[in-house]
Amino acid sequence: SSIQNWGPFLASHGIVCMTIGTNSIFNLVNDRKEALQDALISLKSENTRINSPLFNKLDTNRVALGGWSMGGGGAQLAAVEDSTIKAIIALCPWIDPVQITVNLLNHDIPVLFFSGQIDGVAPPSTHANVHYNYTPNTTSKLLYEINLGGHTVANSPSGGQGEVGRMALSWLKAYLIEDSCHCPLLLDTPLTASVYLTNITCPNYGCTDLIATNYNSSATIDDGSCTYSFICGAITGVNLTDVIHDRAQFNWDDMNSATCVVDQIRIRYSHDGGATYSNKTMGAPVGNNAPCLNTSKLALNLTASTTYEYDFKIWYQDGTNVNWHASGTFTTADVCVNATNMTATATSTTQADFCWDAPASSWEFVRLQYRENVPGSSFSNIGGFGVMAPALCKTKNGLVPGTEYRVMWRAWCNVSGGPYRSPVWDGPVIWHQPTIIRLEGGTTINNLDVYPNPSRDIFNVSFTSEDAQDLKVRIFNLIGEELINENLQQFVGEYTKQIDLATYPKGIYFLEIKTNNGIINKKLILQ
């Protein structure tokens, strides 16, 4: 009879019910447990059996077990072994009082117990009540003892004047279907209950918006019931974009409406925990009667690698104002560091190579610009938009022989360019584009030698001039500053000289020998 009663009832509410019958061979609670486990396997298999009327219609991740008498005890034992079960309903459950222990019912599956007040087969005092108490308090559980009910009082949803069906359906909806709207029904004690115990708590629905007229401080889930008066409120939609080393842009929603016209908005931000603030104000002064339409503001001159706190204040033209709110934090990026040790080396009369050391921070490209080293000349780019990382050299063609040039450079840390870049253009490095290039040797200068190179202090320079000629020997640094200058008139023969750079900073220097026929360059490395 329970099969005929519960099956149609649950099916009418969208819950498929599969029932099993038992005979004398199932004379122990463990037999009921195993039968229920087999029933679960059979039910799930119907979802994949092609000819089944339930093919692909079951949610096999939402399965509940129920059982009567020994079947109720067996359902709990099955819950101990199978944590995928979503809910248990035990109808007047029976387990041998001698065998029942706390460990036997140690599971976390939500369980609903029905019992009859005058059940002579499974008296509540030795069965359902014990089952409820032995189930862990961390497990959602409910005990409904039906007044004057016997052992079969819960075998039909009509038991307890229909409260059995209401409670069972609410339990399955709350824990099997996971629809928390049915939870409050479980806290409503039926009139037919002689004992009603539970440890469950239900979500508290209501309006959770602080600025709503019906805000409910005890509500835990917003039910969409919030109502509002025409009070102009706090700024919403605050977010930050383009946060780099020295700037950040604040953005927010347009707070103007037919009933609320913004008079002024102020942002304040602090890098020292609120000890001091900087302010940005839109729509000043208050009371100017002109609507403030701003929805963004750029903050400049920030400090790199620094965390800032911020909040907003807003005034409306109806006199309403909302004090500091919409607070948050942001952190500026590290400084974009420039390239270092730039060198310019003439490789032919019309060509020069530029090389540098990579910036110490993350970078995207380096821009180079050059011009003739005369006042009033204009800069031109080398490499167009920039020399993209990780390249560390760039060749420039089309230079004019016999011309002196200067080059400057700057690194960018954003691949698109923009303001995230090193603070200034560095340089200049000055170089002379020769009319003739002789790298070493030739008919005018032979056997050029510089040693040791690299050196910690002294460089020995030697060469031979085969013909009498005017020579100019000089040493200069990376930015073109001349350190040593020696003029040789009609020099012929072997030249030797010690050049002491011990008092100069470590780095790259250049030896230049200017002859009647061209220029010879040699790089010196001071360690």
CSV table of N, CA and C in Angstrom, one decimal, residues 16 30 33 44 129 142-143 160 175 186 234 238 269 286 314 326 329 343 349 386 402 440 442 460 507:
chain,number,residue,atom,x,y,z
A,16,VAL,N,10.7,11.2,-9.3
A,16,VAL,CA,10.5,9.9,-9.7
A,16,VAL,C,10.8,9.0,-8.5
A,30,ASN,N,20.2,-4.9,7.6
A,30,ASN,CA,21.3,-4.9,6.5
A,30,ASN,C,20.7,-5.4,5.2
A,33,LYS,N,19.2,-2.5,3.7
A,33,LYS,CA,20.2,-1.6,3.2
A,33,LYS,C,20.7,-2.0,1.8
A,44,LYS,N,19.4,4.3,-11.5
A,44,LYS,CA,20.3,5.1,-12.3
A,44,LYS,C,20.5,4.5,-13.6
A,129,ASN,N,13.4,8.1,18.4
A,129,ASN,CA,14.1,9.1,19.2
A,129,ASN,C,15.5,8.8,19.3
A,142,LEU,N,15.4,16.0,11.4
A,142,LEU,CA,14.1,16.4,11.9
A,142,LEU,C,13.3,15.2,12.3
A,143,LEU,N,12.7,15.2,13.5
A,143,LEU,CA,11.8,14.2,14.0
A,143,LEU,C,10.4,14.7,14.2
A,160,GLY,N,-1.2,11.8,9.5
A,160,GLY,CA,-1.1,13.0,10.3
A,160,GLY,C,-2.0,14.1,9.6
A,175,TYR,N,16.2,19.6,0.3
A,175,TYR,CA,17.5,18.9,0.3
A,175,TYR,C,17.8,18.1,-0.9
A,186,LEU,N,9.4,23.6,7.0
A,186,LEU,CA,9.8,22.5,8.0
A,186,LEU,C,9.9,23.0,9.4
A,234,ALA,N,24.2,57.0,-2.6
A,234,ALA,CA,25.7,56.9,-2.7
A,234,ALA,C,26.1,56.6,-4.1
A,238,VAL,N,32.0,52.2,-8.9
A,238,VAL,CA,33.4,52.7,-8.8
A,238,VAL,C,34.4,51.7,-9.3
A,269,TYR,N,42.3,60.6,-1.7
A,269,TYR,CA,43.1,59.4,-1.7
A,269,TYR,C,44.3,59.7,-0.9
A,286,VAL,N,30.0,74.0,-4.3
A,286,VAL,CA,28.7,73.5,-4.0
A,286,VAL,C,27.7,74.7,-4.2
A,314,ILE,N,29.5,62.9,-2.2
A,314,ILE,CA,28.7,63.4,-3.2
A,314,ILE,C,27.7,64.4,-2.6
A,326,ALA,N,32.0,54.4,-0.7
A,326,ALA,CA,32.6,53.8,-1.9
A,326,ALA,C,34.1,53.7,-1.8
A,329,THR,N,41.0,50.4,-2.4
A,329,THR,CA,42.5,50.6,-2.5
A,329,THR,C,43.0,50.3,-3.9
A,343,THR,N,75.7,53.4,-26.6
A,343,THR,CA,76.9,53.6,-27.4
A,343,THR,C,76.4,53.9,-28.9
A,349,THR,N,80.9,55.4,-43.4
A,349,THR,CA,80.8,56.8,-43.4
A,349,THR,C,79.3,57.3,-43.3
A,386,GLY,N,59.6,52.5,-32.3
A,386,GLY,CA,60.5,52.1,-31.2
A,386,GLY,C,61.2,50.8,-31.6
A,402,GLY,N,81.3,63.1,-42.2
A,402,GLY,CA,81.9,64.3,-41.7
A,402,GLY,C,81.0,65.2,-40.8
A,440,GLU,N,91.6,49.3,-38.3
A,440,GLU,CA,92.9,49.1,-37.8
A,440,GLU,C,93.9,48.9,-38.9
A,442,GLY,N,96.3,49.8,-42.2
A,442,GLY,CA,96.2,50.6,-43.4
A,442,GLY,C,97.5,51.2,-43.8
A,460,ASN,N,97.7,50.7,-22.3
A,460,ASN,CA,98.9,51.0,-23.1
A,460,ASN,C,98.5,51.1,-24.6
A,507,GLY,N,83.2,51.9,-16.8
A,507,GLY,CA,82.3,51.9,-17.9
A,507,GLY,C,83.0,51.8,-19.2
